């Protein structure tokens, strides 16, 4: 393994982890990867010491891919992750961040301009404490006024930064999978990775229709948030979650059933998510060593008989009630309505 470091890693854990070719990049990434949207106020108060320990434990146990973004806590996530990564040999990890989505207030939330893109990457390098970022992704491209600005400003700026040695690979993310297909078709051969989130879960499996297209374009597929941004956990989603009330009610019913049965819905969701063929890695938000353990357990050891029974019951009796499997357009409408004001 390219990222294995003698005397740092726990060899028996690394030997159990599966590493997949990451598209055409030449990298090999761990099948389970670590998302740090959780290192921000988006997911409640953060215990920083616990977060730092979670990163270290994750790397020792074979996770080698970490994902962050300026939007997660307006730099806080990158700062905390950077602090953790400074204690870890550089060879042991790959780090990915994003450009394009920044502030919490609508007026300054998105900026896909060349100038802002460059400034953002320079800031990320400092916060993360690395000389070169492995992957920089253009964040939530569906919010751009049009996709031309991505192709004419954001992407060429990232390509220039790549030639300066500040980043290695370029990716793209969005919630509507059709928009990912559009932007990749507009700039063929120019993206290395594609990140799709909440589209391979217990209530939505639309990602599988697009896997052949992404494969055709030799892209590394990052399948993120099999937990549906908290919907599929015993703790439930944050107040800002854009899903409609009916979907939230169904997920709460599932969580309540799991609690009664002494099972963690998040583990079932992670196990279900990682069964999909095609993605190079399954990215899950984590902020504690307990969550690292749950997600690795779901992937490495599968489910107990009891957990498998609970999952089968939920699939048949609970998630079959879902009316609206996604919240496409909800955040977009709110954003454009606010911008028109």
PDB file of C-alpha atoms in Angstrom, residues 79-206:
ATOM      1  CA  UNK A  79      -8.349  24.124  10.408  1.00  0.00           C
ATOM      2  CA  UNK A  80      -9.217  21.206  12.745  1.00  0.00           C
ATOM      3  CA  UNK A  81      -8.419  18.594  10.096  1.00  0.00           C
ATOM      4  CA  UNK A  82      -5.112  20.380   9.383  1.00  0.00           C
ATOM      5  CA  UNK A  83      -4.243  20.300  13.072  1.00  0.00           C
ATOM      6  CA  UNK A  84      -4.883  16.532  13.124  1.00  0.00           C
ATOM      7  CA  UNK A  85      -2.977  15.845   9.907  1.00  0.00           C
ATOM      8  CA  UNK A  86       0.117  17.700  11.139  1.00  0.00           C
ATOM      9  CA  UNK A  87       0.535  14.869  13.673  1.00  0.00           C
ATOM     10  CA  UNK A  88       0.391  12.188  10.953  1.00  0.00           C
ATOM     11  CA  UNK A  89       3.064  11.272   8.359  1.00  0.00           C
ATOM     12  CA  UNK A  90       2.187  13.003   5.051  1.00  0.00           C
ATOM     13  CA  UNK A  91       2.615   9.753   3.158  1.00  0.00           C
ATOM     14  CA  UNK A  92      -0.228   8.170   5.168  1.00  0.00           C
ATOM     15  CA  UNK A  93      -3.152  10.216   3.803  1.00  0.00           C
ATOM     16  CA  UNK A  94      -4.780  11.925   0.846  1.00  0.00           C
ATOM     17  CA  UNK A  95      -6.704  15.118   1.518  1.00  0.00           C
ATOM     18  CA  UNK A  96      -9.484  16.640  -0.568  1.00  0.00           C
ATOM     19  CA  UNK A  97     -11.132  20.031  -0.211  1.00  0.00           C
ATOM     20  CA  UNK A  98     -13.447  22.187  -2.301  1.00  0.00           C
ATOM     21  CA  UNK A  99     -13.986  25.605  -3.861  1.00  0.00           C
ATOM     22  CA  UNK A 100     -17.149  27.521  -4.796  1.00  0.00           C
ATOM     23  CA  UNK A 101     -19.282  27.353  -1.637  1.00  0.00           C
ATOM     24  CA  UNK A 102     -18.219  29.509   1.304  1.00  0.00           C
ATOM     25  CA  UNK A 103     -20.454  31.507   3.637  1.00  0.00           C
ATOM     26  CA  UNK A 104     -23.710  30.712   5.416  1.00  0.00           C
ATOM     27  CA  UNK A 105     -25.600  33.844   4.323  1.00  0.00           C
ATOM     28  CA  UNK A 106     -27.027  33.587   0.810  1.00  0.00           C
ATOM     29  CA  UNK A 107     -25.390  36.777  -0.568  1.00  0.00           C
ATOM     30  CA  UNK A 108     -21.883  35.440  -0.025  1.00  0.00           C
ATOM     31  CA  UNK A 109     -22.529  31.704  -0.097  1.00  0.00           C
ATOM     32  CA  UNK A 110     -21.325  30.940  -3.613  1.00  0.00           C
ATOM     33  CA  UNK A 111     -18.495  32.357  -5.712  1.00  0.00           C
ATOM     34  CA  UNK A 112     -17.140  30.427  -8.684  1.00  0.00           C
ATOM     35  CA  UNK A 113     -14.952  33.257 -10.009  1.00  0.00           C
ATOM     36  CA  UNK A 114     -11.288  32.763 -10.926  1.00  0.00           C
ATOM     37  CA  UNK A 115     -10.061  35.196  -8.260  1.00  0.00           C
ATOM     38  CA  UNK A 116     -12.021  33.645  -5.400  1.00  0.00           C
ATOM     39  CA  UNK A 117     -11.062  30.119  -6.509  1.00  0.00           C
ATOM     40  CA  UNK A 118      -7.352  30.912  -6.351  1.00  0.00           C
ATOM     41  CA  UNK A 119      -7.658  32.731  -3.024  1.00  0.00           C
ATOM     42  CA  UNK A 120      -9.611  29.791  -1.588  1.00  0.00           C
ATOM     43  CA  UNK A 121      -7.033  27.160  -2.574  1.00  0.00           C
ATOM     44  CA  UNK A 122      -4.204  29.281  -1.126  1.00  0.00           C
ATOM     45  CA  UNK A 123      -6.118  29.571   2.157  1.00  0.00           C
ATOM     46  CA  UNK A 124      -6.890  25.834   2.223  1.00  0.00           C
ATOM     47  CA  UNK A 125      -3.185  25.013   1.789  1.00  0.00           C
ATOM     48  CA  UNK A 126      -2.381  27.106   4.875  1.00  0.00           C
ATOM     49  CA  UNK A 127      -5.216  25.738   7.007  1.00  0.00           C
ATOM     50  CA  UNK A 128      -4.529  22.127   6.062  1.00  0.00           C
ATOM     51  CA  UNK A 129      -0.786  22.564   6.540  1.00  0.00           C
ATOM     52  CA  UNK A 130       0.149  20.797   3.309  1.00  0.00           C
ATOM     53  CA  UNK A 131       2.216  21.942   0.326  1.00  0.00           C
ATOM     54  CA  UNK A 132      -0.082  20.284  -2.186  1.00  0.00           C
ATOM     55  CA  UNK A 133      -3.754  19.241  -1.907  1.00  0.00           C
ATOM     56  CA  UNK A 134      -4.493  15.850  -3.437  1.00  0.00           C
ATOM     57  CA  UNK A 135      -7.980  16.689  -4.758  1.00  0.00           C
ATOM     58  CA  UNK A 136      -9.776  20.030  -5.104  1.00  0.00           C
ATOM     59  CA  UNK A 137     -13.457  19.707  -5.991  1.00  0.00           C
ATOM     60  CA  UNK A 138     -15.849  22.331  -7.304  1.00  0.00           C
ATOM     61  CA  UNK A 139     -18.568  22.359  -4.652  1.00  0.00           C
ATOM     62  CA  UNK A 140     -22.295  22.031  -5.430  1.00  0.00           C
ATOM     63  CA  UNK A 141     -22.134  23.240  -9.031  1.00  0.00           C
ATOM     64  CA  UNK A 142     -25.937  23.286  -9.359  1.00  0.00           C
ATOM     65  CA  UNK A 143     -25.876  26.672  -7.584  1.00  0.00           C
ATOM     66  CA  UNK A 144     -23.742  28.369 -10.246  1.00  0.00           C
ATOM     67  CA  UNK A 145     -25.702  30.973 -12.284  1.00  0.00           C
ATOM     68  CA  UNK A 146     -24.861  28.683 -15.215  1.00  0.00           C
ATOM     69  CA  UNK A 147     -22.401  25.874 -15.870  1.00  0.00           C
ATOM     70  CA  UNK A 148     -20.380  28.037 -18.289  1.00  0.00           C
ATOM     71  CA  UNK A 149     -18.769  29.937 -15.402  1.00  0.00           C
ATOM     72  CA  UNK A 150     -17.517  26.583 -14.035  1.00  0.00           C
ATOM     73  CA  UNK A 151     -15.983  25.641 -17.390  1.00  0.00           C
ATOM     74  CA  UNK A 152     -14.629  29.131 -18.196  1.00  0.00           C
ATOM     75  CA  UNK A 153     -13.430  30.353 -14.772  1.00  0.00           C
ATOM     76  CA  UNK A 154     -13.366  27.834 -11.928  1.00  0.00           C
ATOM     77  CA  UNK A 155     -11.950  24.876 -13.843  1.00  0.00           C
ATOM     78  CA  UNK A 156      -9.165  26.731 -15.720  1.00  0.00           C
ATOM     79  CA  UNK A 157      -8.054  28.321 -12.414  1.00  0.00           C
ATOM     80  CA  UNK A 158      -7.771  24.887 -10.802  1.00  0.00           C
ATOM     81  CA  UNK A 159      -5.865  23.624 -13.856  1.00  0.00           C
ATOM     82  CA  UNK A 160      -3.436  26.548 -13.490  1.00  0.00           C
ATOM     83  CA  UNK A 161      -2.989  25.811  -9.768  1.00  0.00           C
ATOM     84  CA  UNK A 162      -2.333  22.186 -10.659  1.00  0.00           C
ATOM     85  CA  UNK A 163       0.437  23.182 -13.043  1.00  0.00           C
ATOM     86  CA  UNK A 164       1.909  25.290 -10.208  1.00  0.00           C
ATOM     87  CA  UNK A 165       2.047  22.151  -8.043  1.00  0.00           C
ATOM     88  CA  UNK A 166      -0.564  23.302  -5.529  1.00  0.00           C
ATOM     89  CA  UNK A 167      -3.020  20.495  -6.233  1.00  0.00           C
ATOM     90  CA  UNK A 168      -2.937  17.133  -7.976  1.00  0.00           C
ATOM     91  CA  UNK A 169      -6.435  16.270  -9.140  1.00  0.00           C
ATOM     92  CA  UNK A 170      -9.703  18.073  -9.885  1.00  0.00           C
ATOM     93  CA  UNK A 171     -13.191  16.955  -8.931  1.00  0.00           C
ATOM     94  CA  UNK A 172     -16.798  18.073  -8.936  1.00  0.00           C
ATOM     95  CA  UNK A 173     -19.740  17.663  -6.554  1.00  0.00           C
ATOM     96  CA  UNK A 174     -23.501  18.300  -6.719  1.00  0.00           C
ATOM     97  CA  UNK A 175     -26.685  16.920  -5.212  1.00  0.00           C
ATOM     98  CA  UNK A 176     -28.653  16.476  -8.501  1.00  0.00           C
ATOM     99  CA  UNK A 177     -26.822  13.651 -10.285  1.00  0.00           C
ATOM    100  CA  UNK A 178     -28.075  14.872 -13.671  1.00  0.00           C
ATOM    101  CA  UNK A 179     -26.149  18.149 -13.149  1.00  0.00           C
ATOM    102  CA  UNK A 180     -22.975  16.133 -12.532  1.00  0.00           C
ATOM    103  CA  UNK A 181     -23.561  14.382 -15.850  1.00  0.00           C
ATOM    104  CA  UNK A 182     -24.051  17.751 -17.590  1.00  0.00           C
ATOM    105  CA  UNK A 183     -20.873  19.367 -16.262  1.00  0.00           C
ATOM    106  CA  UNK A 184     -18.762  16.282 -16.996  1.00  0.00           C
ATOM    107  CA  UNK A 185     -20.162  16.217 -20.552  1.00  0.00           C
ATOM    108  CA  UNK A 186     -19.358  19.946 -20.952  1.00  0.00           C
ATOM    109  CA  UNK A 187     -15.713  19.433 -19.934  1.00  0.00           C
ATOM    110  CA  UNK A 188     -14.829  15.877 -20.980  1.00  0.00           C
ATOM    111  CA  UNK A 189     -11.509  14.570 -19.690  1.00  0.00           C
ATOM    112  CA  UNK A 190     -10.957  17.542 -17.377  1.00  0.00           C
ATOM    113  CA  UNK A 191     -12.343  16.070 -14.151  1.00  0.00           C
ATOM    114  CA  UNK A 192     -10.650  13.268 -12.232  1.00  0.00           C
ATOM    115  CA  UNK A 193     -13.236  12.679  -9.497  1.00  0.00           C
ATOM    116  CA  UNK A 194     -16.975  12.986  -8.964  1.00  0.00           C
ATOM    117  CA  UNK A 195     -18.667  13.208  -5.550  1.00  0.00           C
ATOM    118  CA  UNK A 196     -22.329  12.280  -5.172  1.00  0.00           C
ATOM    119  CA  UNK A 197     -23.954  12.510  -1.744  1.00  0.00           C
ATOM    120  CA  UNK A 198     -27.153  11.084  -0.213  1.00  0.00           C
ATOM    121  CA  UNK A 199     -27.957   9.285  -3.490  1.00  0.00           C
ATOM    122  CA  UNK A 200     -27.169   5.741  -2.343  1.00  0.00           C
ATOM    123  CA  UNK A 201     -29.150   5.321   0.865  1.00  0.00           C
ATOM    124  CA  UNK A 202     -31.977   3.273   2.356  1.00  0.00           C
ATOM    125  CA  UNK A 203     -34.471   5.667   0.725  1.00  0.00           C
ATOM    126  CA  UNK A 204     -32.739   6.728  -2.538  1.00  0.00           C
ATOM    127  CA  UNK A 205     -30.611   4.683  -4.939  1.00  0.00           C
ATOM    128  CA  UNK A 206     -30.532   6.952  -8.003  1.00  0.00           C
TER     129      UNK A 206
END
